[in-house]
Amino acid sequence: MSAFYSDDNSDDDFKMPTKKRTKMSKSPPGRPAVRPAAGTAVKMEDVKKERVTLSTDGQVESPAEQAFIQRKQRIPKIFFGTRTHKQITQVVKEFRRTVYCNTPMGVLASRDHTCIHPQVSRSANKNEGCKTLNDRRLARQDPQQKGGCSYRWQGKEKLKTQGQIRSYGLDKGWDIEDLVSLGRRIRVCPYYGSRDLAEQAQIVFSPYNYLIDPRVRRSMKIPIDKNVIILDEAHNIEDCARESAGGSWSQEDFHLALNDCEKIGNRHPTMEREIDQLAQFCSYMMQWIGKHAPKMKSVGFDREVHVMTGTEFVANLSVDGYGPEPLAELKKIIDYIFSEQLESDYNDKEENEEPQLSAVTQALLEGFLMIVDLMLSGNHVRRDDYRAVVVRTVERKQKKGAGSSFFGKANIASQWTYALNLWCLNSAVVMQEIKESTRSIIVTSGTLSPMASYQSELDIDFKLTLEANHVIPAQRVWIGTISQGPKNSLLNGTFKVTGTFEYQDELGRLLLSVCQTIPHGVLCFLPSYSLLEKLVARWQDTGLWQHLSTLKTIVCESRDSRDFEETLKSFYSAIEDSENALSCNLNGSCELSDESPGKKKSDFPSGAVMLAVCRGKVSEGLDFTDNNARAVVCVGIPFPNFKDTQVELKRQYNDKLSATTPLLNGSEWYEIQAFRALNQALGRCIRHKADWGAILLVDDRFAKTPRYVNQLSKWVRSSIRHFNCFPPMLNSLKEFADNFVAEDAASLIASQQQLILSTQQESQSSTAMVVSSPYFDRSSAAAAVAVSSPQVVNVSEDEGNSLLSENDISVVEPSPVKTNPRSHEMNATPVRPLYSKTVPVAALHPQEMKAAPVRHSLAGKKPFATLLGNSNKLSLSQRKLAAENGSHYFQFTGPTSGNSKFS
């Protein structure tokens, strides 16, 4: 675990805060504010109005002292950012366990995770659907919309304050799922409700691109000025910052924006000239992108690119009349137009029927001009941190119906598409603003090293750094590398070798052997989705897939993030089934399967194996604790795509600047990207100090290249062992796994015995009671048999499932506590009393009755357990309360029982 802390503001700085909580009284323009002179009488009303602080002797404090006091009174807000929405749930879970769980909090999330509208929540583009639905003018034109989204407008006052969400029961930490459930219950939009709650919160959780991306910060109105930012899983901040400072816009995007501007420009009464300027710019960008087609070079079968530096890009635009000044003027026009539209939406005047630009046009023009503004910021010093790349790719579309071939197959139509990409190669472009405006920045991750290069990439000098050791003892983790497979084939994870059938078959046999050795959950991480798809297809053809599926349930990580939740549910469900099978095996009480008669549930696949991808959602931030991941198998080394244009440009950029700056050169940066992703995947199986697991690195390059081992995390490289042949590796792994499987089984048996012992102790210390039931004659003193409550409700399996009839005789005999009690929820199954004749009861001495449990000679009838529920869940106070309220199921002994605690 590594952590950085940066604090760029000290308490010695007495500058007046930019924003004040209390508005100071304003003087008329040109007239200075009047302050009372020292020694004059000051009224308290004037003091409050002018926000002036009096000293102990009645004198007015100096302006510097006033600023200091105001700054001390302001509490910074904490923004906690992590990589994904799923990780927010894990962070909030830990937040609930702290003493700060009552702190006013907020969670910011996208519409994809918070929309509850019946139609919009099922649409492919929820952002566009939400904005269209809430367009008041469209709502008035379309009666079916009924004034926009009812969840937003009709119930917006129900979820605006921290007091309101606490009144609904969410007072000790809540996550996205809690907010969405509440929104459905009270019919309020969770997306807009979360934004209102975040304004009043002292700590706000969000994905960290909300804090880093300037476009998202502006859209969500996130105030980072003078506040604290904490970034978890911060090893990805470098990539996220570069992506946030760039963008991609197709020729078709500018064409749609042009049509939108032309459609409403002539009909707009007040801003016709400004909208016409935007239309001309969209038309120019369409032509500018298309005119670079002759200059493109092929970089693949269906891809061509033309690359220019940021300086060349700005020069091209300036020649055509769109230099820095005209672009800045266009940005002002965009800001003015859309601010007017927003104000008009809030006023919602029906007589104001001015046409508006669409939300898609707004996002396109705002985003493009904001990126250009970042490129030109700081007196154009950031221009060469960018590369402008015009890309031409082949887009394939299927034509069905009339265009189908004779055999009914759809014909594929191909066409060239053009796009402009502005790629930022320096993450400091966006981190500079964050560094200068925030009070403190704290970044944490398990894979930040080497720290020097990390700080140089972000251009932030962290004052405090910490590199901690892992909490896991070395003997509880097995770490090894393997160079050859079960049939002695070399395991080299390069792109050329992984495409061969020999490698794919050998890797499948290795994974099969690991799954036979390791119980419960196994995670297998691959370098790319393309290799995952090749392996699945090959293993299904050879039959290895079917063999593997008999050992463990196979789950694959999908490219589509919408399938992520279902993938995790399938994996966790299989792990839970394997744990239940192990438990029933230890008890000797395995039940037969309903699906396959004659087979026990323990005969089915034990656990699950997940095939995932490095840099995917499974590999970073998820908590696969205990049996969810007893082994991690990492195949190859996840280097970025060497032929990717953006990767190639980044390497060239680092090579150029490494001589004069602390940046790593291109090759070193390339390796760091691979091993940060690898180290993140390796950490999935060891989650706490009592956990145990195995890590297997499948690649012969680890044994051949010591430099690669040195790139691994410190806790990994300190315990690593190299195996050249497969049998010694498998024997060592099996010995390790068997030892801890036996330890877990012993712990499980010990916990069950402890539960039985606690049941016995409760039985001996519990108070004698008398069963009062319609089965006994209440008027007969002989029917009052003193019994110990736990002995009555713990009915063994051989006693059947029966009800007492009028012919049943209660037989009292000494019997130990049953070791296999059947649990029943209290009053879970109501029983209708059977009114019958008096049941004769054998007369016993009172002392014998108190000490001896009661057994009933029953066959195929319902036991008393149904009447009394699970005694292990009834405390002494609950039993007393039941007796005091006249429960007809049991009553305490009367005054005649001298030893009773309740007499």
mmCIF file of N, CA and C in Angstrom, residues 89 644 749 853:
data_model
loop_
_atom_site.group_PDB
_atom_site.id
_atom_site.type_symbol
_atom_site.label_atom_id
_atom_site.label_comp_id
_atom_site.label_asym_id
_atom_site.label_seq_id
_atom_site.Cartn_x
_atom_site.Cartn_y
_atom_site.Cartn_z
ATOM 1 N N THR A 89 -19.451 1.277 -3.253
ATOM 2 C CA THR A 89 -20.197 0.450 -2.296
ATOM 3 C C THR A 89 -19.263 -0.134 -1.247
ATOM 4 N N ASP A 644 -0.585 0.231 -31.102
ATOM 5 C CA ASP A 644 -1.603 1.267 -30.918
ATOM 6 C C ASP A 644 -0.976 2.646 -31.130
ATOM 7 N N ILE A 749 -15.247 -27.253 12.051
ATOM 8 C CA ILE A 749 -15.724 -28.238 13.033
ATOM 9 C C ILE A 749 -15.671 -27.663 14.440
ATOM 10 N N PRO A 853 -35.249 -33.699 30.716
ATOM 11 C CA PRO A 853 -35.905 -33.177 29.514
ATOM 12 C C PRO A 853 -37.123 -34.013 29.174
#
